[in-house]
Each structure stands twice: as C-alpha cells, then as structure tokens.
C-alpha cells in the first residue's frame, strides 16, 4: 500500500528570494525620492534667481536726458541709506575723542551734497583722516577714492579696511613757496598750467600728474581737500590738491557739469590764497570757520582763465586807481 503522502509536494521559499524583492523596492523608492528632491531644489533656486533679477532691475539707476534718478530713493548717492542712519553716523563722528576730527557743522554740508548727488556718486578725497570710513559709508553705493601723501599709511589702511580704495602721491611743493608757485601757474596759464587739460601729461608744478590713469578719467561729482596733513613752511601745503581739483572740475567730459569742492582748514593762508586763485571767490557758495564750499563748472577746452570775473575785477581796480 502506497503512502498517500508520497504525492504531496512541499515548496519552500529561500530567504534570499524574499530579500531580493525587498531590496528592489528600496532601490526604486530611493530613486524616486532623489528625483523628487532634485526637482524641488531646482524649483526653489529658479524662484530665487527670478526674484533676485527682479529686485536688481528695480534698483537699477534710471537715467533720462540731463538727469539721473535711482528708482529707490529719488537719485541721491546715499538714497538707500536711511536718514536716521546718516544722522547717527554724523552724530558719533562729530563727537570723536580725537582732537583732529571734524565738527558736526563741518560734516553736515559735505553729507548734504552726498545725499543729493546723482547715483552712483563719484567722490574724491585728499587725505586719509578720522572721517575716512564715514565718507565711504555715506557714499556706500558710489565710488570713493582717497589720496594720501604717506604710502605706508595708505597701504596699512587698505590692509585694515580692504573696501577702501586709496592711493599715495608724492607732493613736490613747500608751503613757503605758495606765492611763487601761484605766480608761476598764472604765467603758464596758456601752456602747462591750463585750466582745462589732462594733468597726466602736464608738467605744471602745481598739477598732480602721478596718480593712476583712471583718476583723471572719472567725472568727479564731489572733491574734498583735507590733506596733506601738517602745518609750517616746510610742509607741502595744499596748493597742489587745490589746483588739481580745479582742473579736474573744469575738464569733465560728462556727468553733471558742476563739481562741489570742499577745502578744509580754509582759515590758513595757503588754503585761502590757493582757493581764491584757482577755485575762485565767485564760486564760493558757503563758508564757515574752517570749511569752504565751492561749486566749479565745466569749461571749454580753449578757456585760459581760472576765474571768469578775474579780469573784470582787475580792470575795475586799475580804473579806480587811475
């Protein structure tokens, strides 16, 4: 008699087969998850990119004939800087413990011009002083360049503050030579010391001709003369920065035809004599105890006088004396 169990077949599943099916499902799940995450990241990046371009487009300076206005804030060089921040900066800068800092009455006129300056504002400063970082901050979306007579200090300052753009210059004058140098410039007014020229190619004793080329090519909106430092007859004086600033203002090729020029320590003889001769009393719009504010206009290339009213005043004096 045959055992009935002899026809029964027993099927056993090997554990490897079960593991293989589970592993395939895990790989499929990982594959789908990877592409889902990649898609989400691409979507987020695209939205941020579009948003950034839109913001940049809104903040782009809009220029029209004869004017330039920033979409955020009405066209001032410091338009994106809140008024409260500007006032706070001026407040603390004017209360510095350093004995050589500017007062609020000196800082305010310069700050006001920066705020009204068309964006981006080009600001040239002679002298690295206590206010250097303040000027950079107030003209934060413009171009600010500093010129100093001490090459080591300029390099040191740039190392401490990489955002500062500073260059050194070697002055070749002495304060005791002021009258002689002014007379020499007036004698060469049709040659090397012309009011309108590129000083890079000039041999005028009062012209600074060893700055980087691009300094002479920029149409400066605002120039501050607060250097070189020091007093005394053996010091370089500020005749060269004052004469150079006047030429840069009159030689502008584009931008605003007017240039605001501030001369600090204007109570001193060197600053006053040079300012009156090369920036002109007719262009003096504001004067306090130590700060003079001139507005110098662009001139034609064939102009051969620093001050438009100089000849008129001279003729009047001559006629009155006769």
PDB file of C-alpha atoms in Angstrom:
ATOM      1  CA  UNK A   1       0.000   0.000   0.000  1.00  0.00           C
ATOM      2  CA  UNK A   2       1.391   3.318  -1.061  1.00  0.00           C
ATOM      3  CA  UNK A   3       1.576   6.147   1.390  1.00  0.00           C
ATOM      4  CA  UNK A   4      -0.824   8.931   0.395  1.00  0.00           C
ATOM      5  CA  UNK A   5       1.792  11.484   1.411  1.00  0.00           C
ATOM      6  CA  UNK A   6       4.098  10.337  -1.308  1.00  0.00           C
ATOM      7  CA  UNK A   7       2.274  12.556  -3.900  1.00  0.00           C
ATOM      8  CA  UNK A   8       2.390  15.712  -1.751  1.00  0.00           C
ATOM      9  CA  UNK A   9       4.942  18.310  -2.872  1.00  0.00           C
ATOM     10  CA  UNK A  10       6.351  20.795  -0.412  1.00  0.00           C
ATOM     11  CA  UNK A  11       7.547  24.111  -1.789  1.00  0.00           C
ATOM     12  CA  UNK A  12       9.989  26.111   0.346  1.00  0.00           C
ATOM     13  CA  UNK A  13      10.909  29.723  -0.367  1.00  0.00           C
ATOM     14  CA  UNK A  14      14.586  30.507   0.153  1.00  0.00           C
ATOM     15  CA  UNK A  15      15.206  33.546   2.311  1.00  0.00           C
ATOM     16  CA  UNK A  16      17.408  35.053  -0.489  1.00  0.00           C
ATOM     17  CA  UNK A  17      14.374  35.422  -2.794  1.00  0.00           C
ATOM     18  CA  UNK A  18      12.474  37.435  -0.198  1.00  0.00           C
ATOM     19  CA  UNK A  19      15.470  39.689   0.432  1.00  0.00           C
ATOM     20  CA  UNK A  20      15.925  40.280  -3.295  1.00  0.00           C
ATOM     21  CA  UNK A  21      12.340  41.581  -3.723  1.00  0.00           C
ATOM     22  CA  UNK A  22      12.596  43.866  -0.713  1.00  0.00           C
ATOM     23  CA  UNK A  23      15.903  45.311  -1.951  1.00  0.00           C
ATOM     24  CA  UNK A  24      14.443  46.137  -5.377  1.00  0.00           C
ATOM     25  CA  UNK A  25      11.600  48.060  -3.788  1.00  0.00           C
ATOM     26  CA  UNK A  26      14.020  50.035  -1.627  1.00  0.00           C
ATOM     27  CA  UNK A  27      16.114  50.995  -4.639  1.00  0.00           C
ATOM     28  CA  UNK A  28      13.015  52.104  -6.502  1.00  0.00           C
ATOM     29  CA  UNK A  29      11.904  54.216  -3.540  1.00  0.00           C
ATOM     30  CA  UNK A  30      15.355  55.816  -3.229  1.00  0.00           C
ATOM     31  CA  UNK A  31      15.408  56.550  -6.958  1.00  0.00           C
ATOM     32  CA  UNK A  32      12.026  58.297  -6.841  1.00  0.00           C
ATOM     33  CA  UNK A  33      12.980  60.263  -3.697  1.00  0.00           C
ATOM     34  CA  UNK A  34      16.195  61.505  -5.294  1.00  0.00           C
ATOM     35  CA  UNK A  35      14.443  62.921  -8.342  1.00  0.00           C
ATOM     36  CA  UNK A  36      11.718  64.455  -6.176  1.00  0.00           C
ATOM     37  CA  UNK A  37      14.284  66.316  -4.049  1.00  0.00           C
ATOM     38  CA  UNK A  38      16.222  67.405  -7.156  1.00  0.00           C
ATOM     39  CA  UNK A  39      13.028  68.781  -8.698  1.00  0.00           C
ATOM     40  CA  UNK A  40      12.153  70.740  -5.532  1.00  0.00           C
ATOM     41  CA  UNK A  41      15.648  72.223  -5.254  1.00  0.00           C
ATOM     42  CA  UNK A  42      15.577  73.281  -8.907  1.00  0.00           C
ATOM     43  CA  UNK A  43      12.191  74.927  -8.411  1.00  0.00           C
ATOM     44  CA  UNK A  44      13.372  76.849  -5.308  1.00  0.00           C
ATOM     45  CA  UNK A  45      16.588  78.008  -6.989  1.00  0.00           C
ATOM     46  CA  UNK A  46      14.707  79.189 -10.063  1.00  0.00           C
ATOM     47  CA  UNK A  47      12.263  81.242  -7.979  1.00  0.00           C
ATOM     48  CA  UNK A  48      15.112  82.877  -6.007  1.00  0.00           C
ATOM     49  CA  UNK A  49      17.003  83.658  -9.195  1.00  0.00           C
ATOM     50  CA  UNK A  50      13.997  85.304 -10.810  1.00  0.00           C
ATOM     51  CA  UNK A  51      13.288  87.241  -7.599  1.00  0.00           C
ATOM     52  CA  UNK A  52      16.908  88.469  -7.437  1.00  0.00           C
ATOM     53  CA  UNK A  53      16.856  89.639 -11.039  1.00  0.00           C
ATOM     54  CA  UNK A  54      13.590  91.450 -10.440  1.00  0.00           C
ATOM     55  CA  UNK A  55      14.992  93.254  -7.386  1.00  0.00           C
ATOM     56  CA  UNK A  56      18.134  94.196  -9.289  1.00  0.00           C
ATOM     57  CA  UNK A  57      16.046  95.544 -12.129  1.00  0.00           C
ATOM     58  CA  UNK A  58      14.036  97.704  -9.759  1.00  0.00           C
ATOM     59  CA  UNK A  59      17.195  99.086  -8.159  1.00  0.00           C
ATOM     60  CA  UNK A  60      18.867  99.878 -11.469  1.00  0.00           C
ATOM     61  CA  UNK A  61      19.517 103.569 -11.984  1.00  0.00           C
ATOM     62  CA  UNK A  62      17.090 105.115 -14.415  1.00  0.00           C
ATOM     63  CA  UNK A  63      18.691 107.840 -16.481  1.00  0.00           C
ATOM     64  CA  UNK A  64      16.972 110.360 -18.676  1.00  0.00           C
ATOM     65  CA  UNK A  65      18.221 113.299 -20.719  1.00  0.00           C
ATOM     66  CA  UNK A  66      20.174 115.570 -18.425  1.00  0.00           C
ATOM     67  CA  UNK A  67      19.214 113.735 -15.258  1.00  0.00           C
ATOM     68  CA  UNK A  68      19.813 110.554 -13.333  1.00  0.00           C
ATOM     69  CA  UNK A  69      17.397 109.144 -10.791  1.00  0.00           C
ATOM     70  CA  UNK A  70      17.520 105.946  -8.764  1.00  0.00           C
ATOM     71  CA  UNK A  71      14.282 104.011  -8.541  1.00  0.00           C
ATOM     72  CA  UNK A  72      14.861 103.510  -4.806  1.00  0.00           C
ATOM     73  CA  UNK A  73      15.044 106.929  -3.191  1.00  0.00           C
ATOM     74  CA  UNK A  74      14.997 109.763  -5.705  1.00  0.00           C
ATOM     75  CA  UNK A  75      18.512 109.757  -7.140  1.00  0.00           C
ATOM     76  CA  UNK A  76      20.706 110.649  -4.175  1.00  0.00           C
ATOM     77  CA  UNK A  77      24.105 108.970  -3.808  1.00  0.00           C
ATOM     78  CA  UNK A  78      23.064 107.991  -0.278  1.00  0.00           C
ATOM     79  CA  UNK A  79      19.419 107.385  -1.148  1.00  0.00           C
ATOM     80  CA  UNK A  80      19.407 103.780   0.039  1.00  0.00           C
ATOM     81  CA  UNK A  81      20.840 104.801   3.411  1.00  0.00           C
ATOM     82  CA  UNK A  82      18.054 105.831   5.828  1.00  0.00           C
ATOM     83  CA  UNK A  83      18.176 109.408   7.079  1.00  0.00           C
ATOM     84  CA  UNK A  84      18.293 108.216  10.689  1.00  0.00           C
ATOM     85  CA  UNK A  85      21.423 106.170   9.943  1.00  0.00           C
ATOM     86  CA  UNK A  86      23.114 109.145   8.270  1.00  0.00           C
ATOM     87  CA  UNK A  87      22.298 111.436  11.197  1.00  0.00           C
ATOM     88  CA  UNK A  88      23.560 108.824  13.672  1.00  0.00           C
ATOM     89  CA  UNK A  89      26.846 108.447  11.791  1.00  0.00           C
ATOM     90  CA  UNK A  90      27.340 112.209  11.730  1.00  0.00           C
ATOM     91  CA  UNK A  91      26.463 112.481  15.413  1.00  0.00           C
ATOM     92  CA  UNK A  92      29.045 109.956  16.612  1.00  0.00           C
ATOM     93  CA  UNK A  93      31.727 111.007  14.119  1.00  0.00           C
ATOM     94  CA  UNK A  94      31.492 114.619  15.309  1.00  0.00           C
ATOM     95  CA  UNK A  95      31.903 113.505  18.929  1.00  0.00           C
ATOM     96  CA  UNK A  96      35.097 111.546  18.456  1.00  0.00           C
ATOM     97  CA  UNK A  97      37.740 111.864  21.167  1.00  0.00           C
ATOM     98  CA  UNK A  98      40.399 112.552  18.528  1.00  0.00           C
ATOM     99  CA  UNK A  99      41.421 116.217  18.572  1.00  0.00           C
ATOM    100  CA  UNK A 100      41.648 116.399  14.770  1.00  0.00           C
ATOM    101  CA  UNK A 101      38.128 115.264  13.933  1.00  0.00           C
ATOM    102  CA  UNK A 102      35.612 117.423  12.091  1.00  0.00           C
ATOM    103  CA  UNK A 103      32.727 119.003  13.943  1.00  0.00           C
ATOM    104  CA  UNK A 104      29.080 118.438  13.060  1.00  0.00           C
ATOM    105  CA  UNK A 105      28.961 121.870  11.375  1.00  0.00           C
ATOM    106  CA  UNK A 106      31.794 120.760   9.065  1.00  0.00           C
ATOM    107  CA  UNK A 107      30.472 117.259   8.362  1.00  0.00           C
ATOM    108  CA  UNK A 108      26.887 118.274   7.607  1.00  0.00           C
ATOM    109  CA  UNK A 109      27.451 120.319   4.385  1.00  0.00           C
ATOM    110  CA  UNK A 110      29.509 117.508   2.848  1.00  0.00           C
ATOM    111  CA  UNK A 111      26.934 114.922   3.870  1.00  0.00           C
ATOM    112  CA  UNK A 112      24.135 117.025   2.361  1.00  0.00           C
ATOM    113  CA  UNK A 113      25.880 117.158  -1.018  1.00  0.00           C
ATOM    114  CA  UNK A 114      26.435 113.391  -0.942  1.00  0.00           C
ATOM    115  CA  UNK A 115      22.744 112.798  -0.238  1.00  0.00           C
ATOM    116  CA  UNK A 116      21.719 114.942  -3.217  1.00  0.00           C
ATOM    117  CA  UNK A 117      24.382 113.570  -5.540  1.00  0.00           C
ATOM    118  CA  UNK A 118      23.112 111.553  -8.522  1.00  0.00           C
ATOM    119  CA  UNK A 119      23.739 107.839  -8.150  1.00  0.00           C
ATOM    120  CA  UNK A 120      26.347 106.490  -8.452  1.00  0.00           C
ATOM    121  CA  UNK A 121      28.250 109.425  -6.951  1.00  0.00           C
ATOM    122  CA  UNK A 122      31.977 109.917  -7.654  1.00  0.00           C
ATOM    123  CA  UNK A 123      33.749 111.232  -4.548  1.00  0.00           C
ATOM    124  CA  UNK A 124      37.474 112.097  -4.478  1.00  0.00           C
ATOM    125  CA  UNK A 125      39.119 112.765  -1.097  1.00  0.00           C
ATOM    126  CA  UNK A 126      42.609 114.161  -0.500  1.00  0.00           C
ATOM    127  CA  UNK A 127      43.762 112.874   2.880  1.00  0.00           C
ATOM    128  CA  UNK A 128      43.188 109.748   4.985  1.00  0.00           C
ATOM    129  CA  UNK A 129      41.666 111.167   8.161  1.00  0.00           C
ATOM    130  CA  UNK A 130      39.415 110.271  11.089  1.00  0.00           C
ATOM    131  CA  UNK A 131      36.447 110.658   8.739  1.00  0.00           C
ATOM    132  CA  UNK A 132      37.652 108.234   6.027  1.00  0.00           C
ATOM    133  CA  UNK A 133      35.302 105.388   6.961  1.00  0.00           C
ATOM    134  CA  UNK A 134      32.454 107.868   7.390  1.00  0.00           C
ATOM    135  CA  UNK A 135      32.867 109.172   3.815  1.00  0.00           C
ATOM    136  CA  UNK A 136      32.957 105.629   2.486  1.00  0.00           C
ATOM    137  CA  UNK A 137      29.786 104.749   4.401  1.00  0.00           C
ATOM    138  CA  UNK A 138      27.850 107.865   3.382  1.00  0.00           C
ATOM    139  CA  UNK A 139      28.706 107.224  -0.276  1.00  0.00           C
ATOM    140  CA  UNK A 140      28.100 103.492   0.121  1.00  0.00           C
ATOM    141  CA  UNK A 141      26.650 102.865  -3.343  1.00  0.00           C
ATOM    142  CA  UNK A 142      29.023 105.267  -5.112  1.00  0.00           C
ATOM    143  CA  UNK A 143      32.718 105.447  -5.909  1.00  0.00           C
ATOM    144  CA  UNK A 144      35.024 106.910  -3.244  1.00  0.00           C
ATOM    145  CA  UNK A 145      38.777 107.261  -3.819  1.00  0.00           C
ATOM    146  CA  UNK A 146      41.307 108.517  -1.261  1.00  0.00           C
ATOM    147  CA  UNK A 147      44.672 110.171  -1.959  1.00  0.00           C
ATOM    148  CA  UNK A 148      47.321 110.401   0.775  1.00  0.00           C
ATOM    149  CA  UNK A 149      50.945 111.532   0.926  1.00  0.00           C
ATOM    150  CA  UNK A 150      52.064 108.625   3.135  1.00  0.00           C
ATOM    151  CA  UNK A 151      52.400 105.474   1.040  1.00  0.00           C
ATOM    152  CA  UNK A 152      52.956 103.243   4.089  1.00  0.00           C
ATOM    153  CA  UNK A 153      49.897 104.542   5.889  1.00  0.00           C
ATOM    154  CA  UNK A 154      47.798 104.178   2.735  1.00  0.00           C
ATOM    155  CA  UNK A 155      48.900 100.541   2.358  1.00  0.00           C
ATOM    156  CA  UNK A 156      48.332  99.892   6.074  1.00  0.00           C
ATOM    157  CA  UNK A 157      44.859 101.461   5.972  1.00  0.00           C
ATOM    158  CA  UNK A 158      43.883  99.401   2.911  1.00  0.00           C
ATOM    159  CA  UNK A 159      45.057  96.256   4.682  1.00  0.00           C
ATOM    160  CA  UNK A 160      42.873  97.066   7.688  1.00  0.00           C
ATOM    161  CA  UNK A 161      39.924  98.063   5.506  1.00  0.00           C
ATOM    162  CA  UNK A 162      40.030  96.220   2.132  1.00  0.00           C
ATOM    163  CA  UNK A 163      36.907  98.068   0.994  1.00  0.00           C
ATOM    164  CA  UNK A 164      38.849 101.368   0.946  1.00  0.00           C
ATOM    165  CA  UNK A 165      40.352 102.490  -2.377  1.00  0.00           C
ATOM    166  CA  UNK A 166      43.480 104.538  -1.506  1.00  0.00           C
ATOM    167  CA  UNK A 167      46.496 105.747  -3.479  1.00  0.00           C
ATOM    168  CA  UNK A 168      49.652 107.567  -2.431  1.00  0.00           C
ATOM    169  CA  UNK A 169      51.106 110.707  -4.018  1.00  0.00           C
ATOM    170  CA  UNK A 170      54.463 112.428  -3.625  1.00  0.00           C
ATOM    171  CA  UNK A 171      53.979 116.183  -3.193  1.00  0.00           C
ATOM    172  CA  UNK A 172      56.805 118.329  -4.551  1.00  0.00           C
ATOM    173  CA  UNK A 173      55.890 121.719  -3.064  1.00  0.00           C
ATOM    174  CA  UNK A 174      56.544 123.651   0.137  1.00  0.00           C
ATOM    175  CA  UNK A 175      54.094 125.952   1.848  1.00  0.00           C
ATOM    176  CA  UNK A 176      56.730 128.696   1.869  1.00  0.00           C
ATOM    177  CA  UNK A 177      56.651 128.670  -1.958  1.00  0.00           C
ATOM    178  CA  UNK A 178      52.910 129.353  -2.255  1.00  0.00           C
ATOM    179  CA  UNK A 179      53.090 132.848  -3.742  1.00  0.00           C
ATOM    180  CA  UNK A 180      55.879 131.890  -6.128  1.00  0.00           C
ATOM    181  CA  UNK A 181      54.029 128.789  -7.351  1.00  0.00           C
ATOM    182  CA  UNK A 182      50.771 130.692  -7.860  1.00  0.00           C
ATOM    183  CA  UNK A 183      52.613 133.319  -9.908  1.00  0.00           C
ATOM    184  CA  UNK A 184      54.306 130.571 -11.971  1.00  0.00           C
ATOM    185  CA  UNK A 185      50.957 128.878 -12.701  1.00  0.00           C
ATOM    186  CA  UNK A 186      49.387 132.164 -13.816  1.00  0.00           C
ATOM    187  CA  UNK A 187      52.356 132.804 -16.104  1.00  0.00           C
ATOM    188  CA  UNK A 188      51.869 129.387 -17.738  1.00  0.00           C
ATOM    189  CA  UNK A 189      48.082 129.559 -17.965  1.00  0.00           C
ATOM    190  CA  UNK A 190      48.164 129.061 -21.743  1.00  0.00           C
ATOM    191  CA  UNK A 191      50.680 126.222 -21.612  1.00  0.00           C
ATOM    192  CA  UNK A 192      51.433 123.708 -18.857  1.00  0.00           C
ATOM    193  CA  UNK A 193      49.024 125.177 -16.280  1.00  0.00           C
ATOM    194  CA  UNK A 194      45.909 125.440 -18.453  1.00  0.00           C
ATOM    195  CA  UNK A 195      42.567 125.358 -16.577  1.00  0.00           C
ATOM    196  CA  UNK A 196      41.295 122.591 -18.893  1.00  0.00           C
ATOM    197  CA  UNK A 197      43.646 119.678 -19.585  1.00  0.00           C
ATOM    198  CA  UNK A 198      44.575 116.105 -18.722  1.00  0.00           C
ATOM    199  CA  UNK A 199      47.086 116.560 -15.912  1.00  0.00           C
ATOM    200  CA  UNK A 200      48.527 113.116 -16.568  1.00  0.00           C
ATOM    201  CA  UNK A 201      50.527 114.739 -19.384  1.00  0.00           C
ATOM    202  CA  UNK A 202      51.210 118.079 -17.672  1.00  0.00           C
ATOM    203  CA  UNK A 203      54.449 119.460 -16.235  1.00  0.00           C
ATOM    204  CA  UNK A 204      52.759 122.241 -14.285  1.00  0.00           C
ATOM    205  CA  UNK A 205      54.419 122.474 -10.852  1.00  0.00           C
ATOM    206  CA  UNK A 206      51.031 122.695  -9.132  1.00  0.00           C
ATOM    207  CA  UNK A 207      49.459 119.826 -11.070  1.00  0.00           C
ATOM    208  CA  UNK A 208      49.484 116.279  -9.687  1.00  0.00           C
ATOM    209  CA  UNK A 209      50.419 114.007 -12.589  1.00  0.00           C
ATOM    210  CA  UNK A 210      51.426 110.714 -10.965  1.00  0.00           C
ATOM    211  CA  UNK A 211      48.055 109.295  -9.935  1.00  0.00           C
ATOM    212  CA  UNK A 212      46.597 106.169 -11.607  1.00  0.00           C
ATOM    213  CA  UNK A 213      45.268 106.924 -15.100  1.00  0.00           C
ATOM    214  CA  UNK A 214      41.622 106.267 -14.221  1.00  0.00           C
ATOM    215  CA  UNK A 215      41.618 109.025 -11.587  1.00  0.00           C
ATOM    216  CA  UNK A 216      41.971 111.593 -14.377  1.00  0.00           C
ATOM    217  CA  UNK A 217      39.235 109.954 -16.460  1.00  0.00           C
ATOM    218  CA  UNK A 218      36.481 109.933 -13.816  1.00  0.00           C
ATOM    219  CA  UNK A 219      33.952 112.781 -13.799  1.00  0.00           C
ATOM    220  CA  UNK A 220      34.113 113.631 -10.101  1.00  0.00           C
ATOM    221  CA  UNK A 221      30.898 114.959  -8.541  1.00  0.00           C
ATOM    222  CA  UNK A 222      32.429 115.881  -5.202  1.00  0.00           C
ATOM    223  CA  UNK A 223      36.020 116.584  -4.115  1.00  0.00           C
ATOM    224  CA  UNK A 224      37.170 117.082  -0.514  1.00  0.00           C
ATOM    225  CA  UNK A 225      40.607 118.574   0.192  1.00  0.00           C
ATOM    226  CA  UNK A 226      41.616 117.587   3.716  1.00  0.00           C
ATOM    227  CA  UNK A 227      45.238 116.717   3.014  1.00  0.00           C
ATOM    228  CA  UNK A 228      48.162 116.692   3.036  1.00  0.00           C
ATOM    229  CA  UNK A 229      48.457 116.985   6.789  1.00  0.00           C
ATOM    230  CA  UNK A 230      50.716 119.306   8.710  1.00  0.00           C
ATOM    231  CA  UNK A 231      51.411 122.980   9.028  1.00  0.00           C
ATOM    232  CA  UNK A 232      54.553 125.041   8.738  1.00  0.00           C
ATOM    233  CA  UNK A 233      56.613 126.476   5.900  1.00  0.00           C
ATOM    234  CA  UNK A 234      58.435 123.199   5.183  1.00  0.00           C
ATOM    235  CA  UNK A 235      55.232 121.191   4.770  1.00  0.00           C
ATOM    236  CA  UNK A 236      53.895 120.511   1.256  1.00  0.00           C
ATOM    237  CA  UNK A 237      50.795 122.672   1.733  1.00  0.00           C
ATOM    238  CA  UNK A 238      47.584 122.077  -0.189  1.00  0.00           C
ATOM    239  CA  UNK A 239      48.302 124.138  -3.294  1.00  0.00           C
ATOM    240  CA  UNK A 240      48.646 121.050  -5.490  1.00  0.00           C
ATOM    241  CA  UNK A 241      45.362 119.363  -4.439  1.00  0.00           C
ATOM    242  CA  UNK A 242      43.504 122.677  -4.804  1.00  0.00           C
ATOM    243  CA  UNK A 243      44.914 123.429  -8.265  1.00  0.00           C
ATOM    244  CA  UNK A 244      44.407 119.805  -9.388  1.00  0.00           C
ATOM    245  CA  UNK A 245      40.809 119.759  -8.152  1.00  0.00           C
ATOM    246  CA  UNK A 246      40.018 122.911 -10.097  1.00  0.00           C
ATOM    247  CA  UNK A 247      41.430 121.415 -13.301  1.00  0.00           C
ATOM    248  CA  UNK A 248      39.576 118.120 -12.801  1.00  0.00           C
ATOM    249  CA  UNK A 249      36.309 120.014 -12.325  1.00  0.00           C
ATOM    250  CA  UNK A 250      36.754 122.223 -15.395  1.00  0.00           C
ATOM    251  CA  UNK A 251      37.926 119.316 -17.589  1.00  0.00           C
ATOM    252  CA  UNK A 252      34.949 116.988 -17.039  1.00  0.00           C
ATOM    253  CA  UNK A 253      33.747 115.232 -20.192  1.00  0.00           C
ATOM    254  CA  UNK A 254      30.316 114.128 -18.991  1.00  0.00           C
ATOM    255  CA  UNK A 255      28.043 113.789 -15.984  1.00  0.00           C
ATOM    256  CA  UNK A 256      26.958 116.816 -14.009  1.00  0.00           C
ATOM    257  CA  UNK A 257      28.743 119.934 -15.336  1.00  0.00           C
ATOM    258  CA  UNK A 258      29.122 121.214 -11.762  1.00  0.00           C
ATOM    259  CA  UNK A 259      31.586 119.862  -9.201  1.00  0.00           C
ATOM    260  CA  UNK A 260      31.329 120.518  -5.464  1.00  0.00           C
ATOM    261  CA  UNK A 261      34.774 121.163  -3.963  1.00  0.00           C
ATOM    262  CA  UNK A 262      35.270 121.447  -0.199  1.00  0.00           C
ATOM    263  CA  UNK A 263      38.506 122.841   1.262  1.00  0.00           C
ATOM    264  CA  UNK A 264      39.105 122.115   4.935  1.00  0.00           C
ATOM    265  CA  UNK A 265      41.197 124.417   7.172  1.00  0.00           C
ATOM    266  CA  UNK A 266      40.369 127.355   4.924  1.00  0.00           C
ATOM    267  CA  UNK A 267      41.408 129.846   7.601  1.00  0.00           C
ATOM    268  CA  UNK A 268      45.074 129.123   6.804  1.00  0.00           C
ATOM    269  CA  UNK A 269      46.916 131.344   4.317  1.00  0.00           C
ATOM    270  CA  UNK A 270      47.927 128.564   1.907  1.00  0.00           C
ATOM    271  CA  UNK A 271      44.397 127.198   1.551  1.00  0.00           C
ATOM    272  CA  UNK A 272      42.834 130.643   1.241  1.00  0.00           C
ATOM    273  CA  UNK A 273      45.293 132.035  -1.309  1.00  0.00           C
ATOM    274  CA  UNK A 274      45.181 128.902  -3.471  1.00  0.00           C
ATOM    275  CA  UNK A 275      41.408 128.573  -3.181  1.00  0.00           C
ATOM    276  CA  UNK A 276      40.751 132.192  -4.126  1.00  0.00           C
ATOM    277  CA  UNK A 277      43.073 131.929  -7.126  1.00  0.00           C
ATOM    278  CA  UNK A 278      42.182 128.512  -8.572  1.00  0.00           C
ATOM    279  CA  UNK A 279      38.666 127.786  -7.272  1.00  0.00           C
ATOM    280  CA  UNK A 280      37.593 131.449  -7.335  1.00  0.00           C
ATOM    281  CA  UNK A 281      35.591 133.609  -4.944  1.00  0.00           C
ATOM    282  CA  UNK A 282      32.748 133.765  -7.464  1.00  0.00           C
ATOM    283  CA  UNK A 283      32.300 130.001  -6.985  1.00  0.00           C
ATOM    284  CA  UNK A 284      32.279 130.148  -3.179  1.00  0.00           C
ATOM    285  CA  UNK A 285      28.757 129.218  -2.058  1.00  0.00           C
ATOM    286  CA  UNK A 286      29.270 128.545   1.652  1.00  0.00           C
ATOM    287  CA  UNK A 287      31.920 129.295   4.253  1.00  0.00           C
ATOM    288  CA  UNK A 288      32.111 128.565   7.953  1.00  0.00           C
ATOM    289  CA  UNK A 289      35.072 128.937  10.285  1.00  0.00           C
ATOM    290  CA  UNK A 290      37.225 126.223   8.710  1.00  0.00           C
ATOM    291  CA  UNK A 291      35.363 124.788   5.693  1.00  0.00           C
ATOM    292  CA  UNK A 292      34.906 126.441   2.287  1.00  0.00           C
ATOM    293  CA  UNK A 293      32.401 125.080  -0.248  1.00  0.00           C
ATOM    294  CA  UNK A 294      32.969 125.874  -3.935  1.00  0.00           C
ATOM    295  CA  UNK A 295      30.900 124.851  -6.959  1.00  0.00           C
ATOM    296  CA  UNK A 296      33.090 124.844 -10.075  1.00  0.00           C
ATOM    297  CA  UNK A 297      31.602 124.414 -13.546  1.00  0.00           C
ATOM    298  CA  UNK A 298      32.956 122.641 -16.593  1.00  0.00           C
ATOM    299  CA  UNK A 299      34.764 124.889 -19.114  1.00  0.00           C
ATOM    300  CA  UNK A 300      35.501 124.757 -22.829  1.00  0.00           C
ATOM    301  CA  UNK A 301      38.863 123.320 -23.815  1.00  0.00           C
ATOM    302  CA  UNK A 302      40.146 126.653 -25.143  1.00  0.00           C
ATOM    303  CA  UNK A 303      39.474 128.511 -21.864  1.00  0.00           C
ATOM    304  CA  UNK A 304      42.513 130.314 -20.457  1.00  0.00           C
ATOM    305  CA  UNK A 305      41.336 131.802 -17.155  1.00  0.00           C
ATOM    306  CA  UNK A 306      40.649 130.137 -13.830  1.00  0.00           C
ATOM    307  CA  UNK A 307      38.060 132.677 -12.714  1.00  0.00           C
ATOM    308  CA  UNK A 308      35.559 134.236 -15.106  1.00  0.00           C
ATOM    309  CA  UNK A 309      35.351 137.500 -13.148  1.00  0.00           C
ATOM    310  CA  UNK A 310      39.080 137.822 -12.515  1.00  0.00           C
ATOM    311  CA  UNK A 311      39.779 140.067 -15.473  1.00  0.00           C
ATOM    312  CA  UNK A 312      36.720 142.216 -14.705  1.00  0.00           C
ATOM    313  CA  UNK A 313      37.849 142.760 -11.104  1.00  0.00           C
ATOM    314  CA  UNK A 314      41.398 143.548 -12.224  1.00  0.00           C
ATOM    315  CA  UNK A 315      40.239 146.143 -14.766  1.00  0.00           C
ATOM    316  CA  UNK A 316      37.979 147.787 -12.186  1.00  0.00           C
ATOM    317  CA  UNK A 317      40.854 148.111  -9.710  1.00  0.00           C
ATOM    318  CA  UNK A 318      43.082 149.565 -12.412  1.00  0.00           C
ATOM    319  CA  UNK A 319      40.486 152.151 -13.462  1.00  0.00           C
ATOM    320  CA  UNK A 320      39.728 153.162  -9.880  1.00  0.00           C
ATOM    321  CA  UNK A 321      43.415 153.667  -9.079  1.00  0.00           C
ATOM    322  CA  UNK A 322      43.891 155.870 -12.136  1.00  0.00           C
TER     323      UNK A 322
END
